[in-house]
Amino acid sequence: MESFDKLGLIEPILRALRKAQYEKPTPIQADAIPPLLEGRDLMGIAQTGTGKTAAFAIPMLQRFAETDVPPARKSPRALILTPTRELANQVSASIKTYGRYLNIVSTAVYGGVSIIPQARTLARGVDILVATPGRLLDLMNQNMLYLDSLEVFVLDEADRMLDMGFINDIKRIIAALPVKKQSLFFSATMPVAASRLAGSLLKNPAQVKINPLATTAEKVEQKVLFVDRKDKEALLLSLLEDSSIYRALVFTRTKHRANNIAKKLNSNRVNADAIHGNKSQGARMQALRNFSAGKTRVLVATDVASRGIDVRGITHVINFEMPNEPESYVHRIGRTARAGASGEAISFCDGDERSYLCDIERTIKASIPIDEEHPYHSKHAASSRPSGNVPAKRRNFRPRRRQFRSPAGR
Ligand code: AMP
């Protein structure tokens, strides 16, 4: 696709895209925008970082701009459901960017902040609502919001929502929607539960698949460092002596560990902050702002908190702990190399994490280069890689995933 002009978009949207310095559509935008403009349902296999927000937001902005009806009280025309507050804010900001020359009202609602201002905004009338499931249900239960005249429904990052245990909330929300609507379903992966949910929601959908695993992995220079668990903090500190690690996102599996690492870094004169689900919304936003502005060099995050982080110029993603789901690895390293930039992903792997590494390499269909040239290299951690001793729980998990992959030929 050469340019946005060929997609049949109205002038104010084209102008907004020019202002955002988007020169041409990303593959998902080129594939998804035409069927969405025709009013079709859509199944999109794509992760954050592919440009999918514009892919779903632009057609709804165009549709609402063309009908030009003022927003109704408490009854949005479009709902975008996202798993986290950060992603809700991010999506909402993108909608404002693409709709800057249109008279369309959008807002984001999520938990962790007062419901009252959100209810007031909804009462004044909103066209496009971005929401996390829990707060959305609260608003519905308190009659602050009605979904019976919804025209467009977007379920974003469906696989992550299911991982986070939102399935019953999502079913309740879908049950409250009108039968006649345009439905869009986005997921980075398609586990059985996600494809069942998509089946219940979508009617004759257009399908768009952006090979997320391969493309993300290609742009990121990856390496794995074998290290004993007790040496991981020292290894992180020694890496950070290199000033080319200018803006680093460090991942841990637990909130507790995220806090500890941030504390340790600060006590060693590395400006760091932690972001995870126990932090207030205000604290999370502040941490993100400081990180974006370069006031903190390192942001330590858990997987859930990292969803939707769209900070430009993250030079390094450091997996302090290997993720236990391969998809999380892809999401994590996708925080660097945003929108075509390149970046580096460094993974610390201890002896107990080798099976995770093995799963990740299978998923990305590549083996991650090993860097032994660091002071904490552990022969023990490196020795039996990959072990093949996959715990029983994971062995059960694999056949289902393979079932999905094989037809796509990934
Ligand atoms: P998303 O996958 O929607 O989170 O988008 C990822 C990043 O790509 C965001 O920073 C967008 O601003 C940027 N982006 C989206 N579409 C384009 C485009 N066509 N050209 C350049 N950047 C884009």
XYZ file of C-alpha atoms and ligand atoms in Angstrom:
433
model
C 0.000 0.000 0.000
C 1.527 3.236 -1.157
C -0.209 5.875 0.885
C -3.218 6.622 3.048
C -4.834 8.535 0.142
C -5.683 5.242 -1.572
C -7.766 4.003 1.361
C -10.704 6.329 0.763
C -10.225 8.357 3.936
C -11.763 11.768 4.452
C -9.578 14.853 4.353
C -9.568 15.736 8.088
C -8.274 12.253 8.910
C -5.617 12.412 6.193
C -4.568 15.779 7.566
C -4.307 14.345 11.102
C -2.178 11.474 9.834
C 0.115 13.909 8.034
C 0.419 15.918 11.225
C 1.335 12.729 13.109
C 3.962 12.177 10.389
C 2.543 8.842 9.307
C 3.726 8.512 5.722
C 2.108 5.249 4.728
C -0.183 2.697 6.315
C 1.354 -0.205 8.211
C 0.350 -3.643 6.820
C -2.479 -4.059 9.315
C -3.834 -0.612 8.466
C -3.711 -1.341 4.739
C -5.509 -4.661 5.224
C -8.046 -3.740 7.902
C -9.211 -0.228 7.010
C -11.024 -1.079 3.710
C -13.221 -3.920 5.093
C -13.914 -1.913 8.244
C -15.046 1.070 6.183
C -17.483 -1.313 4.465
C -18.896 -2.147 7.894
C -17.567 -5.690 8.123
C -16.565 -7.487 11.302
C -12.859 -8.100 11.697
C -10.626 -10.675 13.248
C -7.120 -9.270 13.645
C -4.201 -11.353 14.781
C -1.779 -8.629 15.679
C -0.077 -7.230 18.688
C 0.504 -3.722 19.967
C 3.278 -2.085 17.983
C 1.882 -3.024 14.566
C -0.250 0.108 14.244
C -3.484 -1.705 15.043
C -4.938 1.196 17.026
C -5.127 3.358 13.919
C -6.413 0.343 11.983
C -9.531 0.140 14.139
C -9.843 3.786 15.199
C -9.694 5.466 11.800
C -12.697 3.661 10.251
C -14.901 4.381 13.254
C -13.839 8.033 13.282
C -14.696 8.267 9.593
C -18.054 6.558 10.081
C -19.035 8.858 12.933
C -17.765 11.957 11.130
C -19.892 11.112 8.101
C -23.100 10.678 10.088
C -22.406 13.741 12.246
C -24.889 13.062 15.064
C -24.086 14.741 18.400
C -23.063 12.265 21.104
C -25.922 10.904 23.206
C -25.942 11.095 27.001
C -24.481 7.961 28.645
C -24.708 6.016 25.364
C -21.479 5.799 23.374
C -21.503 4.732 19.744
C -18.257 2.759 20.012
C -16.674 0.805 22.833
C -13.060 -0.348 22.885
C -12.306 -2.797 25.653
C -8.656 -3.041 26.724
C -7.009 -5.128 29.449
C -5.106 -2.365 31.247
C -5.377 1.270 32.214
C -2.152 2.102 30.409
C -3.415 0.658 27.167
C -6.777 2.411 27.623
C -4.972 5.746 27.966
C -2.739 4.972 25.048
C -5.634 4.037 22.765
C -7.596 7.079 23.860
C -4.632 9.349 23.106
C -4.267 7.777 19.648
C -7.957 8.330 18.889
C -7.565 11.994 19.811
C -4.527 12.196 17.514
C -6.337 10.688 14.511
C -9.546 12.585 15.217
C -7.984 15.958 16.021
C -9.758 17.712 13.135
C -13.101 16.018 13.755
C -15.867 16.877 16.113
C -15.872 13.517 17.869
C -15.739 13.036 21.611
C -13.704 10.190 23.078
C -12.643 9.293 26.581
C -11.090 6.475 28.590
C -12.496 4.971 31.792
C -10.700 2.565 34.114
C -10.469 1.611 37.766
C -8.096 2.975 40.382
C -9.431 6.534 40.036
C -12.734 8.142 41.062
C -15.765 7.057 39.056
C -17.530 10.430 39.456
C -15.675 12.495 36.817
C -15.963 9.545 34.411
C -19.723 9.368 34.985
C -19.988 13.135 34.423
C -18.095 12.916 31.141
C -20.346 10.077 29.992
C -23.439 12.016 30.995
C -22.336 14.916 28.802
C -22.107 12.533 25.838
C -19.218 10.526 24.406
C -18.924 9.010 20.926
C -16.019 6.642 21.502
C -15.394 5.051 24.880
C -12.210 3.176 25.747
C -12.596 1.096 28.899
C -11.184 -1.644 31.064
C -13.754 -4.336 31.891
C -14.152 -3.869 35.652
C -14.838 -0.139 35.587
C -17.093 -0.502 32.579
C -19.285 -2.969 34.487
C -19.331 -0.664 37.529
C -20.564 2.184 35.349
C -23.200 -0.035 33.747
C -24.374 -1.385 37.104
C -24.820 2.130 38.431
C -26.799 3.219 35.362
C -24.094 5.700 34.475
C -23.658 4.055 31.083
C -25.862 2.180 28.600
C -24.614 0.093 25.729
C -27.872 -0.675 23.966
C -27.254 1.759 21.121
C -23.658 0.755 20.521
C -22.620 0.588 16.869
C -19.008 -0.590 17.025
C -17.412 -2.913 19.564
C -13.657 -3.577 19.706
C -12.136 -6.232 21.921
C -8.445 -5.379 22.096
C -5.707 -7.771 23.251
C -8.248 -10.517 23.815
C -5.665 -13.162 24.677
C -4.245 -10.971 27.417
C -7.713 -10.257 28.791
C -8.342 -13.968 29.062
C -4.951 -14.489 30.736
C -5.924 -11.838 33.243
C -9.139 -13.675 34.098
C -11.581 -11.251 32.469
C -13.597 -13.908 30.633
C -16.757 -13.583 32.748
C -16.628 -9.791 32.682
C -16.262 -9.865 28.911
C -19.188 -12.251 28.511
C -21.337 -10.010 30.690
C -20.385 -6.974 28.627
C -21.030 -8.735 25.315
C -24.439 -9.866 26.598
C -25.365 -6.214 27.155
C -24.552 -5.174 23.571
C -27.133 -4.899 20.805
C -27.189 -7.782 18.332
C -26.705 -5.499 15.340
C -23.260 -3.958 15.576
C -19.841 -4.075 13.967
C -17.475 -6.215 16.034
C -13.690 -6.246 15.942
C -11.540 -8.747 17.729
C -7.788 -8.299 18.182
C -5.457 -10.794 19.722
C -1.721 -11.393 19.448
C -2.234 -15.141 19.752
C -5.212 -17.425 19.349
C -5.491 -19.901 22.197
C -8.672 -22.012 22.111
C -10.539 -19.803 24.579
C -9.855 -16.719 22.459
C -10.982 -18.331 19.231
C -14.172 -19.560 20.935
C -14.860 -16.038 22.137
C -14.192 -14.637 18.661
C -16.575 -17.215 17.190
C -19.348 -16.112 19.520
C -18.851 -12.450 18.651
C -17.985 -12.130 14.968
C -20.181 -12.586 11.915
C -18.425 -13.420 8.655
C -15.361 -11.410 9.677
C -12.614 -10.158 7.413
C -9.385 -11.671 8.677
C -6.105 -9.855 9.032
C -3.036 -11.545 10.316
C 0.167 -9.688 10.944
C 2.839 -12.207 11.737
C 3.718 -10.625 15.043
C 6.227 -13.062 16.398
C 8.607 -13.119 13.481
C 8.460 -9.435 12.585
C 9.024 -8.162 16.091
C 11.815 -10.585 16.740
C 13.563 -9.602 13.533
C 13.923 -5.941 14.394
C 15.273 -6.592 17.870
C 18.804 -7.717 18.472
C 18.445 -10.430 21.065
C 20.842 -12.196 23.358
C 20.693 -14.449 26.347
C 23.091 -14.279 29.292
C 23.347 -17.362 31.488
C 23.661 -16.316 35.091
C 22.919 -17.745 38.522
C 19.943 -16.193 40.224
C 22.055 -14.771 43.057
C 24.179 -12.842 40.544
C 21.396 -11.254 38.519
C 21.380 -7.918 40.362
C 25.130 -7.578 40.078
C 24.918 -8.424 36.385
C 22.267 -5.769 35.840
C 24.380 -3.161 37.600
C 27.431 -4.078 35.575
C 25.473 -3.845 32.295
C 24.174 -0.433 33.278
C 27.722 0.874 33.471
C 27.414 1.016 29.695
C 25.947 4.426 28.901
C 24.569 3.234 25.545
C 21.835 1.609 27.639
C 20.109 4.905 27.618
C 16.489 4.016 28.311
C 15.885 0.502 29.578
C 12.769 -1.405 30.469
C 13.549 -4.216 32.920
C 11.045 -7.036 33.347
C 10.387 -9.143 36.392
C 7.714 -11.738 37.053
C 6.611 -10.300 40.420
C 5.702 -6.880 41.791
C 7.876 -7.469 44.833
C 10.927 -8.134 42.697
C 10.189 -5.076 40.546
C 10.193 -2.880 43.669
C 13.372 -4.440 45.012
C 15.276 -3.947 41.795
C 14.203 -0.322 41.441
C 15.322 0.294 45.027
C 18.653 -1.422 44.458
C 19.312 0.576 41.278
C 18.512 3.868 42.962
C 20.836 3.039 45.836
C 23.541 2.512 43.189
C 22.861 5.901 41.592
C 20.892 4.581 38.629
C 17.609 6.491 38.381
C 14.891 3.876 38.346
C 11.215 3.455 39.025
C 8.877 0.466 39.248
C 5.498 0.069 37.575
C 3.065 -2.694 38.476
C -0.525 -3.383 39.382
C -0.178 -2.392 43.046
C 0.761 1.169 42.186
C -1.934 3.803 41.969
C -2.938 5.064 38.563
C -1.322 8.416 39.364
C 1.962 6.791 40.342
C 1.990 4.663 37.198
C 1.338 7.626 34.930
C 4.003 9.666 36.709
C 6.510 6.835 36.332
C 5.735 6.624 32.610
C 6.039 10.377 32.174
C 9.400 10.448 33.946
C 10.625 7.563 31.847
C 9.451 9.184 28.591
C 11.070 12.467 29.578
C 14.368 10.731 30.374
C 14.221 11.603 34.089
C 14.421 7.915 34.932
C 16.794 5.738 32.979
C 15.326 2.407 33.999
C 11.716 1.396 34.401
C 11.189 -1.947 36.114
C 7.878 -3.528 35.131
C 5.801 -6.645 35.450
C 4.172 -8.075 32.324
C 0.683 -6.829 33.069
C 1.860 -3.290 33.762
C 3.881 -3.226 30.572
C 0.923 -3.682 28.254
C 0.321 -0.562 26.304
C 3.564 1.118 27.276
C 4.382 3.093 24.179
C 7.478 5.027 25.064
C 9.602 5.975 22.130
C 13.318 5.420 22.276
C 13.493 2.443 24.622
C 16.984 1.288 23.732
C 17.004 -1.924 25.741
C 14.571 -4.422 27.131
C 16.158 -6.505 29.871
C 14.431 -9.675 30.993
C 15.686 -9.880 34.551
C 13.551 -12.981 34.793
C 12.542 -15.062 31.816
C 8.809 -14.907 31.166
C 7.036 -18.219 31.669
C 4.865 -17.657 28.593
C 6.588 -17.307 25.226
C 4.068 -14.686 24.089
C 5.109 -12.464 26.982
C 8.646 -12.572 25.653
C 7.463 -11.272 22.312
C 5.373 -8.583 23.971
C 8.240 -7.580 26.220
C 10.844 -7.237 23.505
C 8.284 -5.443 21.338
C 8.485 -2.495 23.769
C 11.734 -1.619 22.068
C 11.899 -1.455 18.255
C 8.607 0.456 18.117
C 7.291 1.485 14.718
C 10.329 0.437 12.748
C 13.104 1.516 15.140
C 15.625 -1.076 16.254
C 16.448 -2.116 19.788
C 18.160 -4.687 21.923
C 16.728 -7.362 24.184
C 18.902 -8.965 26.833
C 17.587 -11.954 28.765
C 19.012 -13.227 32.039
C 18.473 -16.967 32.228
C 19.250 -18.995 35.330
C 19.345 -22.782 35.612
C 15.663 -23.034 36.526
C 14.541 -20.931 33.581
C 15.991 -23.002 30.765
C 12.674 -24.621 29.892
C 11.159 -21.148 29.479
C 13.972 -20.235 27.128
C 13.404 -23.414 25.189
C 9.691 -22.590 24.772
C 10.479 -19.050 23.670
C 12.934 -20.221 21.023
C 10.384 -22.674 19.708
C 7.797 -19.922 19.493
C 9.972 -17.385 17.733
C 11.460 -20.157 15.608
C 14.977 -18.952 16.265
C 17.672 -19.629 18.774
C 18.714 -16.589 20.731
C 22.463 -15.911 20.546
C 24.314 -16.554 23.805
C 26.604 -13.904 25.249
C 29.211 -15.503 27.475
C 31.370 -12.392 27.635
C 30.089 -11.044 30.903
C 31.541 -11.337 34.390
C 28.725 -13.478 35.808
C 28.475 -16.170 33.150
C 27.248 -19.383 34.771
C 28.365 -22.682 33.269
C 25.788 -24.398 35.417
C 22.936 -22.330 33.967
C 24.273 -22.818 30.450
C 25.146 -26.485 30.623
C 21.953 -28.315 29.755
C 20.311 -25.875 27.377
C 17.673 -26.578 26.230
C 16.796 -29.241 28.747
C 13.742 -30.792 27.126
C 12.584 -31.532 30.654
C 9.445 -29.556 30.286
C 7.190 -29.604 33.323
C 4.001 -31.638 32.867
C 1.751 -28.588 32.900
C 3.565 -27.059 29.964
C 3.623 -30.324 28.062
C -0.169 -30.331 28.178
C -0.258 -26.825 26.903
C 1.738 -27.304 23.736
C -0.389 -29.471 21.487
C -3.194 -26.932 21.634
C -0.879 -24.156 20.557
C 0.632 -26.184 17.764
C -2.818 -26.918 16.477
C -3.273 -23.223 15.875
C 0.100 -22.559 14.410
C 0.362 -25.213 11.806
C -2.299 -23.949 9.357
C -0.672 -20.527 9.351
C 2.668 -22.102 8.599
C 4.557 -19.956 11.068
P -0.030 0.571 17.952
O 0.276 -0.825 17.473
O -1.342 1.048 17.480
O 0.156 0.691 19.437
O 1.044 1.570 17.278
C 2.414 1.457 17.548
C 3.169 2.744 17.245
O 3.254 2.947 15.853
C 2.542 3.988 17.831
O 3.594 4.769 18.376
C 1.942 4.699 16.645
O 1.957 6.094 16.835
C 2.869 4.287 15.516
N 2.209 4.190 14.193
C 1.004 3.621 13.931
N 0.726 3.687 12.614
C 1.767 4.294 12.015
C 2.083 4.653 10.669
N 1.258 4.368 9.660
N 3.253 5.281 10.434
C 4.102 5.557 11.453
N 3.880 5.254 12.755
C 2.729 4.620 13.043
